[in-house]
Coordinates of C-alpha atoms in Angstrom, one line a residue:
X1 CA 28.2 67.5 125.9
X2 CA 26.7 68.8 129.1
X3 CA 24.8 72.0 128.6
X4 CA 24.9 71.6 124.8
X5 CA 23.2 68.2 124.8
X6 CA 19.7 68.4 123.4
X7 CA 17.1 65.9 124.3
X8 CA 15.6 63.9 121.4
X9 CA 12.2 65.0 122.3
X10 CA 13.1 68.7 122.5
X11 CA 11.3 71.3 120.6
X12 CA 12.7 72.7 117.3
X13 CA 13.1 76.1 119.0
X14 CA 15.1 74.5 121.8
X15 CA 17.2 72.7 119.3
X16 CA 17.9 75.9 117.4
X17 CA 18.8 77.7 120.6
X18 CA 21.1 74.8 121.7
X19 CA 22.9 74.9 118.4
X20 CA 23.3 78.7 118.5
X21 CA 24.8 78.4 122.0
X22 CA 27.1 75.6 120.9
X23 CA 28.3 77.6 117.8
X24 CA 28.8 80.8 119.8
X25 CA 30.9 79.1 122.5
X26 CA 33.1 77.0 120.2
X27 CA 33.3 78.5 116.7
X28 CA 36.3 80.8 117.4
X29 CA 38.4 77.9 118.7
X30 CA 37.4 75.5 115.9
X31 CA 37.9 78.2 113.2
X32 CA 41.3 79.0 114.6
X33 CA 42.2 75.3 114.4
X34 CA 40.9 74.9 110.8
X35 CA 42.5 78.1 109.5
X36 CA 45.9 77.1 110.8
X37 CA 45.7 74.0 108.6
X38 CA 44.1 75.6 105.5
X39 CA 45.6 78.6 103.9
X40 CA 42.4 79.9 102.4
X41 CA 39.9 81.7 104.7
X42 CA 37.1 80.7 102.3
X43 CA 38.1 77.0 102.6
X44 CA 38.4 77.3 106.4
X45 CA 34.9 78.8 106.6
X46 CA 33.5 76.1 104.4
X47 CA 35.2 73.3 106.4
X48 CA 34.0 74.9 109.7
X49 CA 30.4 74.8 108.4
X50 CA 30.8 71.1 107.3
X51 CA 32.3 70.4 110.7
X52 CA 29.2 71.7 112.5
X53 CA 27.0 69.6 110.3
X54 CA 29.0 66.5 111.3
X55 CA 29.0 67.5 114.9
X56 CA 25.3 67.9 114.8
X57 CA 24.7 64.6 113.0
X58 CA 27.1 62.6 115.2
X59 CA 26.3 64.2 118.6
X60 CA 24.9 60.8 119.7
X61 CA 28.4 59.3 119.1
X62 CA 30.1 61.5 121.7
X63 CA 31.4 59.5 124.7
X64 CA 32.2 61.7 127.7
X65 CA 34.4 58.9 129.1
X66 CA 36.8 59.4 126.1
X67 CA 37.3 63.2 126.5
X68 CA 35.8 66.6 126.6
X69 CA 33.2 67.8 124.1
X70 CA 35.5 70.5 122.8
X71 CA 38.3 68.0 122.2
X72 CA 35.8 65.7 120.4
X73 CA 34.7 68.6 118.2
X74 CA 38.3 69.8 117.6
X75 CA 39.1 66.3 116.4
X76 CA 36.3 66.4 113.9
X77 CA 37.3 69.8 112.7
X78 CA 41.0 68.9 112.4
X79 CA 40.2 65.7 110.5
X80 CA 37.9 67.5 108.1
X81 CA 40.5 70.2 107.5
X82 CA 43.2 67.6 106.8
X83 CA 40.8 65.8 104.4
X84 CA 40.3 69.1 102.6
X85 CA 44.0 69.8 102.5
X86 CA 44.7 66.3 101.0
X87 CA 41.9 66.7 98.5
X88 CA 43.3 70.0 97.2
X89 CA 47.1 69.3 97.4
X90 CA 48.5 67.4 94.4
X91 CA 48.7 63.7 95.2
X92 CA 52.1 63.2 93.4
X93 CA 54.9 65.1 91.7
X94 CA 53.4 64.1 88.4
X95 CA 50.2 66.0 89.3
X96 CA 52.0 69.3 89.6
X97 CA 51.9 71.5 86.5
X98 CA 55.1 71.6 84.4
X99 CA 57.2 74.7 85.2
X100 CA 55.2 75.4 88.4
X101 CA 56.7 78.4 90.2
X102 CA 55.1 80.2 93.1
X103 CA 54.4 83.9 92.6
X104 CA 57.3 86.0 94.0
X105 CA 56.7 88.6 96.7
X106 CA 57.2 92.2 95.7
X107 CA 60.8 93.3 96.0
X108 CA 61.7 95.8 98.8
X109 CA 64.9 97.6 97.6
X110 CA 66.0 98.3 101.2
X111 CA 65.8 94.7 102.2
X112 CA 67.2 93.3 99.0
X113 CA 70.8 93.3 100.3
X114 CA 69.9 91.4 103.5
X115 CA 67.8 88.9 101.4
X116 CA 70.7 88.5 99.0
X117 CA 73.1 87.7 101.8
X118 CA 70.7 85.3 103.4
X119 CA 70.0 83.6 100.1
X120 CA 73.7 83.3 99.4
X121 CA 74.2 81.7 102.8
X122 CA 71.3 79.3 102.2
X123 CA 72.6 78.3 98.7
X124 CA 76.1 77.7 100.2
X125 CA 74.6 75.5 102.9
X126 CA 72.4 73.6 100.4
X127 CA 75.5 73.0 98.4
X128 CA 76.9 71.1 101.4
X129 CA 74.1 68.5 101.3
X130 CA 74.3 65.3 99.3
X131 CA 72.8 65.9 95.9
X132 CA 70.0 63.4 96.4
X133 CA 69.1 64.7 99.8
X134 CA 69.2 68.3 98.5
X135 CA 66.7 67.4 95.8
X136 CA 64.4 65.6 98.3
X137 CA 64.5 68.7 100.5
X138 CA 63.8 71.1 97.7
X139 CA 60.9 69.0 96.3
X140 CA 59.4 68.7 99.8
X141 CA 59.7 72.3 101.0
X142 CA 59.9 74.4 97.8
X143 CA 57.5 72.4 95.6
X144 CA 55.3 70.9 98.4
X145 CA 55.8 67.3 97.5
X146 CA 54.5 64.8 100.0
X147 CA 56.8 62.2 101.7
X148 CA 54.8 59.5 100.0
X149 CA 55.4 61.0 96.5
X150 CA 59.1 61.4 97.3
X151 CA 59.4 57.8 98.5
X152 CA 58.0 56.6 95.2
X153 CA 60.1 58.9 93.1
X154 CA 63.4 58.0 94.9
X155 CA 62.5 54.4 95.5
X156 CA 63.1 54.7 99.2
X157 CA 60.9 53.9 102.2
X158 CA 58.8 56.8 103.5
X159 CA 60.7 56.5 106.9
X160 CA 64.0 57.1 105.1
X161 CA 62.6 60.2 103.3
X162 CA 61.4 61.5 106.7
X163 CA 64.8 60.9 108.3
X164 CA 66.6 62.6 105.3
X165 CA 64.3 65.6 105.6
X166 CA 64.8 65.9 109.4
X167 CA 68.6 65.5 109.2
X168 CA 68.9 67.8 106.2
X169 CA 67.0 70.5 107.9
X170 CA 69.1 70.1 111.1
X171 CA 72.3 70.3 108.9
X172 CA 71.0 73.5 107.2
X173 CA 70.1 75.0 110.6
X174 CA 73.6 74.3 111.9
X175 CA 75.2 75.6 108.8
X176 CA 73.1 78.8 108.8
X177 CA 73.8 79.4 112.5
X178 CA 77.6 79.3 112.0

């Protein structure tokens, strides 16, 4: 960790200074990484704080032969953010509240025609998909269902669900482009 490494016999003041330097030089990058994964700024801030606690506690585990200090810290931050995302996200379709609908954005009267045309095109393209694949796509991208939950619900391997999603999105993209 180069200039950030603190000797075990260092003074508490030196340790505090080293941590302040480490935080000042890396927090923007790590916060950016965490906030791209987590939607909530509060959750990202909390995860960033937990990340620095882990970095501090595990500093002795850092191996310079395996990568740079920032990459090591980014891995810790990313993993912690993904853990938080998994903890908050419903584990299965059954865990979602009945009748769950995301809150709609306010309507802009000037843009409603464009939105209406785009929505009509999307609905027409969705209608071209196989019914089962359309349902998988809607549950994944509209409801936020995980591939694991979809595999269980449809009795298919997760790799099949992943392929269906990728191919369905490609088909939609091609349809919307034409």
